[in-house]
PDB file of C-alpha atoms in Angstrom:
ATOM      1  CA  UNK A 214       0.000   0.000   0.000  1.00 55.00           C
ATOM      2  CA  UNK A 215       1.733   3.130  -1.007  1.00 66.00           C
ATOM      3  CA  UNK A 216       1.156   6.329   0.860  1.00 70.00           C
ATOM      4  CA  UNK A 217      -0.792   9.784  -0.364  1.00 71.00           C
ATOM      5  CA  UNK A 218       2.209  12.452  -1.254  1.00 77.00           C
ATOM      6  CA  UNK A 219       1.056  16.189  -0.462  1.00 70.00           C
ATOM      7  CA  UNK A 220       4.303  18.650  -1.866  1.00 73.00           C
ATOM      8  CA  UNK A 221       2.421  21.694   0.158  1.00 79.00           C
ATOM      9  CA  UNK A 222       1.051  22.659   3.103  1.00 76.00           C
ATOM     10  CA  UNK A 223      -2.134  23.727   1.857  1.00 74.00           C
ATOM     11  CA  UNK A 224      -2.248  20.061   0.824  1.00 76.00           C
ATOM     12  CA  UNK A 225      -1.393  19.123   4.244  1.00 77.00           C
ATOM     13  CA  UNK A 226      -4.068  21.411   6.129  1.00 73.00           C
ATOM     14  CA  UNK A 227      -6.621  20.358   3.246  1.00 74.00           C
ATOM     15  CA  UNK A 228      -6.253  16.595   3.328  1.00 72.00           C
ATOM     16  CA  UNK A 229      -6.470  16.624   7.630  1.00 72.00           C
ATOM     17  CA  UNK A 230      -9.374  18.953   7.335  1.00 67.00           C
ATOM     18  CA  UNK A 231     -11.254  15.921   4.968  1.00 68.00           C
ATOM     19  CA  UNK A 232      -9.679  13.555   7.845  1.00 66.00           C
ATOM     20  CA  UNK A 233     -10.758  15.598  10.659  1.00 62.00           C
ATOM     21  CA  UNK A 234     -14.233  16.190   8.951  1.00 61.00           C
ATOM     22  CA  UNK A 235     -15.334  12.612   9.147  1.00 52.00           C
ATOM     23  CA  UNK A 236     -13.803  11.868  12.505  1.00 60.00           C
ATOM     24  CA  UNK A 237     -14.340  14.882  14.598  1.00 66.00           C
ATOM     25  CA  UNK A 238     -17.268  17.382  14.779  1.00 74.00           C
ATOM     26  CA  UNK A 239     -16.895  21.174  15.095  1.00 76.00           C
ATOM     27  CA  UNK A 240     -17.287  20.881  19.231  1.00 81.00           C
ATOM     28  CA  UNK A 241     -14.103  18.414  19.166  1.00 84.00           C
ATOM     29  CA  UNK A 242     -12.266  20.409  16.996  1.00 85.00           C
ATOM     30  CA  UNK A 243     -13.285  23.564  19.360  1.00 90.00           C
ATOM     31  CA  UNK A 244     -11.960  21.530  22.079  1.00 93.00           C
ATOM     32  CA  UNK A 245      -8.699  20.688  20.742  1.00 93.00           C
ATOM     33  CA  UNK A 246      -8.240  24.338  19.980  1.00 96.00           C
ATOM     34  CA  UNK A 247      -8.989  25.317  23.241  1.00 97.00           C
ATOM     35  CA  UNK A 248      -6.165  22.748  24.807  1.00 98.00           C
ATOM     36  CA  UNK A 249      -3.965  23.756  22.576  1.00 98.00           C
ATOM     37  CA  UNK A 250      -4.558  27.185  23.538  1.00 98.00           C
ATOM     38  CA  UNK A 251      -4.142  26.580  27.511  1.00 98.00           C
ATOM     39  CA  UNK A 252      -0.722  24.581  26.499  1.00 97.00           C
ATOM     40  CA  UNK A 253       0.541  28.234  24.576  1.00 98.00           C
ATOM     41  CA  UNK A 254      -0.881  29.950  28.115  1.00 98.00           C
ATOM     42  CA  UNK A 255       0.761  27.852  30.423  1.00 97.00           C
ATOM     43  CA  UNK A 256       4.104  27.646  28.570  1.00 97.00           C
ATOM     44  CA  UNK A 257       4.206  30.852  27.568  1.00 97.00           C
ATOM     45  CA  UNK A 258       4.121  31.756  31.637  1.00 97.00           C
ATOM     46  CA  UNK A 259       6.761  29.230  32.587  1.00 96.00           C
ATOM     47  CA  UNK A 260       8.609  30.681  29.809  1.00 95.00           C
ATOM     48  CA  UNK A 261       9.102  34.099  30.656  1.00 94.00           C
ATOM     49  CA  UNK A 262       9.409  32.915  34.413  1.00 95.00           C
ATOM     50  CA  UNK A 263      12.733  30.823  33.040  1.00 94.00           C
ATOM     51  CA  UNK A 264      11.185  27.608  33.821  1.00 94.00           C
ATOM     52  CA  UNK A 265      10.499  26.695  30.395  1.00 93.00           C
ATOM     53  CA  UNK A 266      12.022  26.949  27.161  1.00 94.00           C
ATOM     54  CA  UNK A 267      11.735  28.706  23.719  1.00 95.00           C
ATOM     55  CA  UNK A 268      11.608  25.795  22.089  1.00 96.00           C
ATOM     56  CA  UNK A 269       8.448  24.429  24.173  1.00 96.00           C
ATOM     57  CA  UNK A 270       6.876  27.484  23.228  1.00 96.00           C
ATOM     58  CA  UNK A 271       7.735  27.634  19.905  1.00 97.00           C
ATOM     59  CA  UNK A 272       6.108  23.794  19.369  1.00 98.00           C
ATOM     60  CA  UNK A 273       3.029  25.097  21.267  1.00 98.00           C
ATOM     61  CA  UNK A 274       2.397  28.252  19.187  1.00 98.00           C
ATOM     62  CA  UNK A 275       3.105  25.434  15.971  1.00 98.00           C
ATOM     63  CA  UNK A 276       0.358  23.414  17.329  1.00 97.00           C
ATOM     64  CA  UNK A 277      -2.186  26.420  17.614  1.00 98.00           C
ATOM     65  CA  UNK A 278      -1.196  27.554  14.273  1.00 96.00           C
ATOM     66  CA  UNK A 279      -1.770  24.475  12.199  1.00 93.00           C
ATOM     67  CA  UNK A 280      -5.222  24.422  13.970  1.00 93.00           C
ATOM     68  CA  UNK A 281      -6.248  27.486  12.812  1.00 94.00           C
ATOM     69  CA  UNK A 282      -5.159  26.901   9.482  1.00 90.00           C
ATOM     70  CA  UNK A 283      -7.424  23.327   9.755  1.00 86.00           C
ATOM     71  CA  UNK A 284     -10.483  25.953  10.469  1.00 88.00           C
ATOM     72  CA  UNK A 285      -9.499  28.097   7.865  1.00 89.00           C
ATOM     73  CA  UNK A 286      -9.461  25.037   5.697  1.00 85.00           C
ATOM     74  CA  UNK A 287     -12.882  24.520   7.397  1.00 82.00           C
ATOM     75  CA  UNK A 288     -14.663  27.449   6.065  1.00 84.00           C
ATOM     76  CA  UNK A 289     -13.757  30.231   7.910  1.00 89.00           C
ATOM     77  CA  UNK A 290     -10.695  31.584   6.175  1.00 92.00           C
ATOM     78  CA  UNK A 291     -12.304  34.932   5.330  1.00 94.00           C
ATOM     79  CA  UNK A 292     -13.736  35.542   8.545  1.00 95.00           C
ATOM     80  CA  UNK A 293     -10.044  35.306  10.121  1.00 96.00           C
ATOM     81  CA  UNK A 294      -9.003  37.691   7.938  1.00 95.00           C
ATOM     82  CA  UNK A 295     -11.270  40.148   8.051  1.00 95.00           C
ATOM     83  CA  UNK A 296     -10.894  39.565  11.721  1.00 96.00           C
ATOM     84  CA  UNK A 297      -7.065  39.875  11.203  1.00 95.00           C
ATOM     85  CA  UNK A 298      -6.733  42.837   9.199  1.00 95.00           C
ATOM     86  CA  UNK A 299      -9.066  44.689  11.487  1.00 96.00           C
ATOM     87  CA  UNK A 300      -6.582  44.289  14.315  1.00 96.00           C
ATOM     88  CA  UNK A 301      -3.976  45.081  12.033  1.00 95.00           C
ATOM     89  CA  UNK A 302      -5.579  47.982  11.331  1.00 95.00           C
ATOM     90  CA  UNK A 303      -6.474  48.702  15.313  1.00 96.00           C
ATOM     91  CA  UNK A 304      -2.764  48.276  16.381  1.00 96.00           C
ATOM     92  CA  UNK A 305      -1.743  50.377  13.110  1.00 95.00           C
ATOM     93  CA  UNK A 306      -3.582  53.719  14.574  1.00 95.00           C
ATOM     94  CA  UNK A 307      -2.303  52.646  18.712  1.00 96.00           C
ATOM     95  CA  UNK A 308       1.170  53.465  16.806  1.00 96.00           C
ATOM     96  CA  UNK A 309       0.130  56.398  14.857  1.00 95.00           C
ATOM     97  CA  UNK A 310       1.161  54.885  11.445  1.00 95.00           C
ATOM     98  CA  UNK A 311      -1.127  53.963   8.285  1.00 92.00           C
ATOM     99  CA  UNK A 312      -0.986  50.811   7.937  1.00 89.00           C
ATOM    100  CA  UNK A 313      -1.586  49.231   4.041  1.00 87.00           C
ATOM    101  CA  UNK A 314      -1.427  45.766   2.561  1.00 80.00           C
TER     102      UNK A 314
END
């Protein structure tokens, strides 16, 4: 049995989206996300208190990022970019620059 190839990451997100989609419903997903994000928390804290490392909060933020880009993959791309660039946009006038993509 030979394995599927994916040359991308889009491919990546795309194919464990499908994956995902028949195994796991949007509350598990939701849930995954949200232990993800408590791992980032907690490391993050140990991290700047020197009892963790860079690299243990590097693989957390990793972990939260490829789950966001499984919902983006999901369906809600646009809405984290709209989301996104609004931010963008509220941080850009906190610094008193213009701020264009």
């Amino acid at each position: 049995m030979s394995a599927t190839i994916v040359n991308t990451r889009n491919d990546l997100y795309g194919l464990t989206t499908q994956k995902l989609t028949l195994r796991k419903s949007m509350d598990e997903r939701a849930l995954s996300l949200i232990e993800a994000t408590s791992d980032l928390c907690v490391t993050a804290y140990h991290e700047r208190n020197g009892t963790d490392t860079a690299v243990s909060l590097a693989e957390r933020m990793a972990t939260v990022e490829i789950l966001i880009e499984q919902y983006r993959f999901a369906g809600m791309d646009t809405l984290i970019e709209v989301a996104k660039q609004r931010q963008l946009q509220a941080l850009a006038e906190k610094l008193g620059v213009e701020y264009v993509e």
